[in-house]
Coordinates of C-alpha atoms and ligand atoms in Angstrom, one line a residue:
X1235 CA -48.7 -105.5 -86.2
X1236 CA -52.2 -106.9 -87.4
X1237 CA -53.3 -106.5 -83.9
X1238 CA -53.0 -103.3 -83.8
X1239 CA -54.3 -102.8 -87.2
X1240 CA -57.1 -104.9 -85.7
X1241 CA -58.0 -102.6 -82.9
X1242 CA -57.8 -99.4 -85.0
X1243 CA -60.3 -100.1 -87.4
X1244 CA -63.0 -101.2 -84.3
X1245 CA -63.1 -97.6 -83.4
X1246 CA -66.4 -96.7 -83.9
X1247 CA -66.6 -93.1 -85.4
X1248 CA -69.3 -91.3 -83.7
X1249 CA -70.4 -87.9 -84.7
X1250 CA -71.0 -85.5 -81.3
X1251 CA -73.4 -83.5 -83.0
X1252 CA -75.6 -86.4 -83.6
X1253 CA -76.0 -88.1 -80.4
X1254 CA -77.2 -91.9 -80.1
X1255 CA -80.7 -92.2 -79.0
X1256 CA -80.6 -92.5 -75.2
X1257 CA -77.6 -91.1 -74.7
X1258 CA -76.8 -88.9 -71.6
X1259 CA -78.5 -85.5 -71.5
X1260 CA -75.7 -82.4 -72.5
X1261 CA -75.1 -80.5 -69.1
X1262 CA -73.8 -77.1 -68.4
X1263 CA -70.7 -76.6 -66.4
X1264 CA -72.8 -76.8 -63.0
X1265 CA -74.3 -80.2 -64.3
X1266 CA -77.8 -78.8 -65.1
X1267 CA -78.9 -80.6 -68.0
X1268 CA -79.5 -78.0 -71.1
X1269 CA -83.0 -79.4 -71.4
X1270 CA -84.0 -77.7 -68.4
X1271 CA -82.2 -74.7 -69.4
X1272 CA -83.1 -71.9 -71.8
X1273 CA -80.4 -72.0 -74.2
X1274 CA -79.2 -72.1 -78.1
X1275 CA -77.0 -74.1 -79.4
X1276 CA -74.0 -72.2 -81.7
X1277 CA -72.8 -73.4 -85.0
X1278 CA -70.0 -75.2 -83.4
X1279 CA -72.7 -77.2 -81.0
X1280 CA -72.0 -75.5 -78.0
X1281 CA -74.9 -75.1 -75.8
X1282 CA -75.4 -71.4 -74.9
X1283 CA -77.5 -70.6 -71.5
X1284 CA -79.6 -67.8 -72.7
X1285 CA -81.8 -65.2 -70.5
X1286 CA -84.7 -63.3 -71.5
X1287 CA -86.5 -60.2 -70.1
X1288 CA -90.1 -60.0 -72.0
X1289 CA -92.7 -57.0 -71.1
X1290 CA -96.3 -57.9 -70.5
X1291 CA -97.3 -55.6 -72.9
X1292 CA -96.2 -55.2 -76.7
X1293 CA -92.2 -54.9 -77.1
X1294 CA -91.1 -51.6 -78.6
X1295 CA -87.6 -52.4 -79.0
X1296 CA -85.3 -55.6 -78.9
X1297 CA -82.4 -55.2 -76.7
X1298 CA -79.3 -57.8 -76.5
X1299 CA -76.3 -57.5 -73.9
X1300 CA -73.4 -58.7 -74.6
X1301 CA -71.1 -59.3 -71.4
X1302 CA -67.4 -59.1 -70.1
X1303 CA -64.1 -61.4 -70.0
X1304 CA -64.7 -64.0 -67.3
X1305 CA -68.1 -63.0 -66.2
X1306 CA -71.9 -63.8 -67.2
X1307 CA -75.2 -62.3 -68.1
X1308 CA -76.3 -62.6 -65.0
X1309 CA -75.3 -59.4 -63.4
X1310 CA -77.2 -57.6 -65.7
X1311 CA -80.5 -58.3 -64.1
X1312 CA -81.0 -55.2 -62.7
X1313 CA -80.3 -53.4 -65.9
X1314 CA -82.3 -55.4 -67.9
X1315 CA -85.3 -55.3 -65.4
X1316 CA -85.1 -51.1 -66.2
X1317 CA -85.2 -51.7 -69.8
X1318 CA -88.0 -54.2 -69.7
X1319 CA -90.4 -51.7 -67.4
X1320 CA -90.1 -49.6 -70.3
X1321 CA -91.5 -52.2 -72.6
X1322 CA -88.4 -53.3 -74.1
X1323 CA -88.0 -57.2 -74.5
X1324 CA -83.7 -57.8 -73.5
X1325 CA -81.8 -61.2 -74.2
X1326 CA -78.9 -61.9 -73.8
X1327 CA -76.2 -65.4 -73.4
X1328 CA -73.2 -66.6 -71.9
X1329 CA -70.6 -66.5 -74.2
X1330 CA -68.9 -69.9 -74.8
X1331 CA -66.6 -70.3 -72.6
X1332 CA -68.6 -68.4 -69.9
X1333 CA -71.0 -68.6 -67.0
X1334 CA -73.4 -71.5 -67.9
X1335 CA -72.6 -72.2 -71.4
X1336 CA -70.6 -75.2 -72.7
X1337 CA -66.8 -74.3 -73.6
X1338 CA -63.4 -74.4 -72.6
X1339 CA -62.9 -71.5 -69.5
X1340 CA -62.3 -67.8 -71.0
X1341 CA -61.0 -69.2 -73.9
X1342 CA -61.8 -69.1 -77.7
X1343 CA -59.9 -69.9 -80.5
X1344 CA -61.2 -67.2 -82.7
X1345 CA -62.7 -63.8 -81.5
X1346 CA -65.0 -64.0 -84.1
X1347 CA -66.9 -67.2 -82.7
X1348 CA -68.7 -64.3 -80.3
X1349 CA -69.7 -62.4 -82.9
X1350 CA -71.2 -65.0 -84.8
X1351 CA -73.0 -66.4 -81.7
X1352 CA -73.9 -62.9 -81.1
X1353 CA -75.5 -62.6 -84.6
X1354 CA -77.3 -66.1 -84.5
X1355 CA -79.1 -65.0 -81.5
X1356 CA -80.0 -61.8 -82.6
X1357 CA -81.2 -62.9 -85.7
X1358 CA -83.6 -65.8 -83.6
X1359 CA -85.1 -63.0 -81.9
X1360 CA -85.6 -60.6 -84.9
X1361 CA -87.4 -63.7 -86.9
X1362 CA -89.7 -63.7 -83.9
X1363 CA -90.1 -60.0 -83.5
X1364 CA -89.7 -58.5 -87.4
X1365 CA -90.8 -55.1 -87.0
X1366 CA -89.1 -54.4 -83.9
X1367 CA -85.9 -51.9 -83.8
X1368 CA -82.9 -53.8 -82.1
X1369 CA -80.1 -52.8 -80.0
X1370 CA -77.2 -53.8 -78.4
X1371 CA -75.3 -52.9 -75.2
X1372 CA -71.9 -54.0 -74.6
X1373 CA -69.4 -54.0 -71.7
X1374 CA -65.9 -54.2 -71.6
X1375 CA -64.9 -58.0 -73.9
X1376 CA -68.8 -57.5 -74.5
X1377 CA -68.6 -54.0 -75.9
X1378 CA -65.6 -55.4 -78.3
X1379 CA -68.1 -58.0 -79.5
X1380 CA -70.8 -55.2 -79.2
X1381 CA -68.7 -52.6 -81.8
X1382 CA -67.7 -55.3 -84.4
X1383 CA -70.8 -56.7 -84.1
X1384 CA -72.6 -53.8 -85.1
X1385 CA -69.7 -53.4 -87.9
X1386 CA -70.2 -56.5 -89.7
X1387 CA -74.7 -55.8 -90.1
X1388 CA -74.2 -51.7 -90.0
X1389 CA -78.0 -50.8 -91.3
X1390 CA -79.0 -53.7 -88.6
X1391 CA -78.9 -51.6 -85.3
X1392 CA -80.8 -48.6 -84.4
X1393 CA -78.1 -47.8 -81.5
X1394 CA -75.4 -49.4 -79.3
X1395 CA -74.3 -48.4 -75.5
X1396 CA -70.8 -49.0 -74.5
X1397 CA -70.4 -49.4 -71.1
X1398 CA -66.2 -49.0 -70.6
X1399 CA -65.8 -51.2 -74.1
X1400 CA -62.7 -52.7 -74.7
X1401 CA -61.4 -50.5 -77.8
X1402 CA -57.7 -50.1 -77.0
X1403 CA -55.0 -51.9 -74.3
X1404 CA -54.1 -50.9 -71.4
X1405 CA -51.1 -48.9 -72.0
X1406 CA -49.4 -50.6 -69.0
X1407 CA -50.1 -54.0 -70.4
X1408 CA -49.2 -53.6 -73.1
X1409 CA -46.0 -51.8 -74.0
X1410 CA -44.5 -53.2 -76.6
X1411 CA -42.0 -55.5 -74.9
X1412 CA -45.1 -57.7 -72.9
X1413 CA -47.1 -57.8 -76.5
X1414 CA -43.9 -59.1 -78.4
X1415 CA -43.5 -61.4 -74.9
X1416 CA -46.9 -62.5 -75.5
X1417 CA -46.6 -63.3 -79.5
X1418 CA -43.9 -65.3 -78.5
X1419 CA -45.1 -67.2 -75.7
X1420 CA -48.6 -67.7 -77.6
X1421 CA -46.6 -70.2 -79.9
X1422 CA -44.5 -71.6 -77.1
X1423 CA -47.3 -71.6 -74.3
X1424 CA -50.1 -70.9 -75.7
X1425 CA -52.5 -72.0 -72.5
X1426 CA -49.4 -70.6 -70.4
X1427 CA -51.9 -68.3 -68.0
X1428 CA -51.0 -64.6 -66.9
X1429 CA -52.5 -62.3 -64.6
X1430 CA -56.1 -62.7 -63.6
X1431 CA -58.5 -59.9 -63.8
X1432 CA -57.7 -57.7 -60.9
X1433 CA -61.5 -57.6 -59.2
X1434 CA -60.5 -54.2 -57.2
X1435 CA -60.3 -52.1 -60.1
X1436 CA -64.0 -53.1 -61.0
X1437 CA -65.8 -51.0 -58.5
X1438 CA -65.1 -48.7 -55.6
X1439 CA -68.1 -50.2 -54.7
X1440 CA -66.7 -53.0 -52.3
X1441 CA -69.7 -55.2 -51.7
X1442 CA -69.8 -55.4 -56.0
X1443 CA -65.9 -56.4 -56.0
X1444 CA -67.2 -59.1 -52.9
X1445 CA -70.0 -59.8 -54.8
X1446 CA -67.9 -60.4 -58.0
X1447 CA -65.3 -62.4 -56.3
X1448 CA -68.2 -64.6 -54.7
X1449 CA -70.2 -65.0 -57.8
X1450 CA -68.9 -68.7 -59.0
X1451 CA -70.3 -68.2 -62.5
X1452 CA -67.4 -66.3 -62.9
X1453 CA -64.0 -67.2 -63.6
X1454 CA -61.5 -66.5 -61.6
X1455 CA -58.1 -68.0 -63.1
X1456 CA -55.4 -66.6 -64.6
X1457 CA -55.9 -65.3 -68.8
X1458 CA -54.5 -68.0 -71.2
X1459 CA -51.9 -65.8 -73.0
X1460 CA -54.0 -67.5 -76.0
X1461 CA -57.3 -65.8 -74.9
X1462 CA -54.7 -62.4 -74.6
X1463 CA -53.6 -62.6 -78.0
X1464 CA -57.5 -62.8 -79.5
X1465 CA -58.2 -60.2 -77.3
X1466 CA -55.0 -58.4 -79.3
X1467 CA -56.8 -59.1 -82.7
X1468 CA -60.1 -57.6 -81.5
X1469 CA -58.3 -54.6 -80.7
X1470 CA -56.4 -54.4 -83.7
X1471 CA -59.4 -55.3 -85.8
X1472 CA -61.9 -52.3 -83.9
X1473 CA -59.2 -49.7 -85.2
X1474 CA -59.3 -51.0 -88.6
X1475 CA -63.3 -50.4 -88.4
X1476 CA -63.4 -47.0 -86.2
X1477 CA -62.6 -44.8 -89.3
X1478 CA -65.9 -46.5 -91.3
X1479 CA -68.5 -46.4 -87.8
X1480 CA -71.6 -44.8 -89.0
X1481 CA -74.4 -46.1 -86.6
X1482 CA -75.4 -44.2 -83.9
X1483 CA -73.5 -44.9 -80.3
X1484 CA -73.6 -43.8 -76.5
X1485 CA -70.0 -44.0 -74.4
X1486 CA -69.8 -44.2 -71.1
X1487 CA -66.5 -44.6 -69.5
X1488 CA -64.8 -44.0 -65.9
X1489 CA -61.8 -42.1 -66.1
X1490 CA -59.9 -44.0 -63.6
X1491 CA -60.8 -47.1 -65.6
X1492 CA -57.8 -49.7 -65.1
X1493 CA -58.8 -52.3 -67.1
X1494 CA -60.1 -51.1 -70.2
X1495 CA -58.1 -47.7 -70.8
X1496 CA -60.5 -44.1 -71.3
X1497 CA -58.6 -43.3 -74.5
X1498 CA -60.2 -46.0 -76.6
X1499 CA -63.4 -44.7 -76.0
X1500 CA -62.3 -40.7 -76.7
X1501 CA -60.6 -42.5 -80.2
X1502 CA -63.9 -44.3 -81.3
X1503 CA -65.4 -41.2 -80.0
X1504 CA -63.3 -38.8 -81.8
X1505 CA -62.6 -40.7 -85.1
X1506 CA -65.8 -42.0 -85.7
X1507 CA -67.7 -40.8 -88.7
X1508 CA -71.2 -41.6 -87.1
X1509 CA -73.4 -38.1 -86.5
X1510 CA -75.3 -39.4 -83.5
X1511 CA -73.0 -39.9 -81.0
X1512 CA -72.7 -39.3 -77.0
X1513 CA -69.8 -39.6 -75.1
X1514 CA -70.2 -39.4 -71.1
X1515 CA -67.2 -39.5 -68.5
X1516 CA -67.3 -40.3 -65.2
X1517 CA -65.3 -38.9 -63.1
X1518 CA -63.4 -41.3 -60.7
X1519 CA -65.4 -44.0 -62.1
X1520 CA -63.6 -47.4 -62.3
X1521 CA -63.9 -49.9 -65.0
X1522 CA -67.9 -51.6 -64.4
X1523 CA -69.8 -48.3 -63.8
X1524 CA -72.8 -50.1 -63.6
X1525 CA -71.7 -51.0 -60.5
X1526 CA -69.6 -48.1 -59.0
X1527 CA -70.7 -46.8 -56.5
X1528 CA -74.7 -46.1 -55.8
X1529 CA -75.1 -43.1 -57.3
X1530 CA -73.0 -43.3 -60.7
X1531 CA -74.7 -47.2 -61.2
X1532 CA -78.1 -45.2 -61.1
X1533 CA -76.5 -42.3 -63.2
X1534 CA -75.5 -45.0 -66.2
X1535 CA -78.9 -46.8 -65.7
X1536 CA -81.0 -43.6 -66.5
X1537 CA -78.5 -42.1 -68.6
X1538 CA -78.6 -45.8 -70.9
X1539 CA -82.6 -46.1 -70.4
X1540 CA -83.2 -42.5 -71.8
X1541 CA -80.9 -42.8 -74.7
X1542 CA -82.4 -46.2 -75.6
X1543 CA -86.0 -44.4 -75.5
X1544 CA -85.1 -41.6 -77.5
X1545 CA -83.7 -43.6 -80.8
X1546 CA -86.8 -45.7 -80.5
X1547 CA -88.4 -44.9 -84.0
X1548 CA -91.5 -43.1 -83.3
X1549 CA -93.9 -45.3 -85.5
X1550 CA -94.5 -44.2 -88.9
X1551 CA -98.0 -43.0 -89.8
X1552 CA -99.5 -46.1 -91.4
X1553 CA -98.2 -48.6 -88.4
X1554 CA -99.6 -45.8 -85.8
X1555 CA -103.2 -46.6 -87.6
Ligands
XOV1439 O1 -67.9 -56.4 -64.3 C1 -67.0 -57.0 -64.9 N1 -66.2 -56.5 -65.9 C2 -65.3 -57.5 -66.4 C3 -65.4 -58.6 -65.3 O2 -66.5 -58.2 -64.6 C4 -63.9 -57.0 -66.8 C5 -63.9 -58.0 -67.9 C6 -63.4 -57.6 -69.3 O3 -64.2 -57.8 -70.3 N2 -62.2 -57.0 -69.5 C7 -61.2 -56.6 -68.5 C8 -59.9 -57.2 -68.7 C9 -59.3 -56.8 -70.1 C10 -58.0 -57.4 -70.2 O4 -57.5 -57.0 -71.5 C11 -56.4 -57.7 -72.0 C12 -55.6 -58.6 -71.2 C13 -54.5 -59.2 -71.8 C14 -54.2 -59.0 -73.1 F1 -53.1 -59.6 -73.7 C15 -54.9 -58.1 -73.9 C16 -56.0 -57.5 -73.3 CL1 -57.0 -56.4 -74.2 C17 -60.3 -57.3 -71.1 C18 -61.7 -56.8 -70.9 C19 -65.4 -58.0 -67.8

């Protein structure tokens, strides 16, 4: 009736982009408000908690990580403290969806929303540093993002490390009965949640799996079959790309990785047109070797540092002046 007519038209049509003078400050997911936060804010106005390493001195390089499924940028402290000792200014965010930022938990309804976040950060960074050569590590999801990435702005990046990237599935996960199960429960159930990331194959370091299942930045619950099936695409998408990968790239992998399966990296390895490429194996290492055990974290630390260093342009003759 009228009434209800009535009531319809009083609602107000406000735009959430624009916010009302006054109005509440935005918050991250632990209810810190963004203003006290260093943060971007994505295309799709997301607030993105951002973290930055800068040298004293003069950068010589930019370098952005991109991080995993379900985790944050936050346990690459340690890594990025190594890089900036050596002068080199590191970034990186939480993913929406992730850690700090504003989003619905490890979930996104395209793959390519963490690419273009990605990109919008790096390009921030490159307006504020020009001359400086940029480059991205990845790990696991983030070495996905990290590959296809680097595919979409090829001339952009003078190197990118891949720390166990997600290139192919896990055999075991996906035969092709579970995928078909998936396809068709991602348009029955799509939120309908499966396993959760199995924190034991992360490390046979066992204070990094404590510390992993401790940290509360990251999530714990079960993987929207949804989040599975973008998670497909990427997959799918990377060996579409392998075949035209021309930039150079360093691979580090465990071989008892469970998560992320060893033969995606020997395929991008192997199929990859690019003629500066390292492929290293770690034997017995599980899926985050930057934190296995003592001695193959500090292993991947120099072996990422000294790469990094050594496709560093050496400055050409007028800019050494
Ligand atoms: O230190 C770290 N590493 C982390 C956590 O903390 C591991 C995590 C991470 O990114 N992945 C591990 C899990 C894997 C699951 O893959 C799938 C699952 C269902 C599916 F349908 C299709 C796929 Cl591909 C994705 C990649 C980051």
């Amino acid at each position: 009736g009228s009434d209800v007519l009535s009531s319809l038209l009083r609602v107000s049509v406000t735009d959430s982009s624009m916010p009302e003078p006054g109005a509440a400050p935005r918050r991250s997911p632990q209810g810190v408000p963004y203003s006290d936060l260093p943060h971007i804010v994505n295309a799709d106005g997301l607030h993105l908690f951002c973290r930055y390493w800068e040298p004293t001195g003069q950068p010589r390089a930019l370098v952005f990580i991109a991080h995993g499924a379900g985790e944050h940028c936050g346990p690459y402290d340690e890594m990025a403290q190594r890089l900036k000792e050596l002068s080199l200014l590191v970034f990186a965010h939480d993913h929406v969806g992730h850690g700090q930022s504003e989003g619905d938990r490890m979930n996104i309804k395209d793959f390519q929303i963490y690419i273009r976040d990605s990109l919008q950060h790096i390009d921030l960074m490159k307006s504020r540093h020009p001359d400086l050569p940029v480059f991205i590590v990845g790990h696991s999801m983030g070495g996905a993002i990290s590959i296809l990435t680097a595919c979409e702005r090829p001339g952009d990046f003078v190197g990118v490390v891949l720390i166990a990237p997600l290139v192919q599935m896990n055999p075991e996960s996906a035969t092709p009965f579970k995928v078909f199960m998936a396809k068709l429960l991602n348009h029955m159930l799509p939120s309908l949640t499966m396993g959760s990331i199995e924190s034991k194959w992360l490390s046979r370091d066992k204070r990094q799996v404590e510390a992993y299942d401790a940290d509360e930045l990251n999530y714990h619950g079960g993987m929207r079959v949804s989040f599975g099936m973008q998670l497909m695409a990427a997959v799918e998408r990377m060996q579409r790309e392998i075949p035209s990968i021309s930039w150079p790239f360093l691979l580090l992998h465990g071989d008892a990785d469970k998560l992320c399966d060893i033969r995606g990296s020997r395929m991008m390895y192997d199929n990859s047109p690019s003629t500066d490429k390292k492929i290293k194996i770690y034997e017995g290492g599980y899926h985050a070797l930057h934190h296995d055990l003592p001695e193959v974290a500090e292993s991947v630390l120099k072996e990422l540092t000294t790469w990094i260093t050594e496709h560093i342009p050496a400055a050409t003759s007028q800019e050494a002046q």
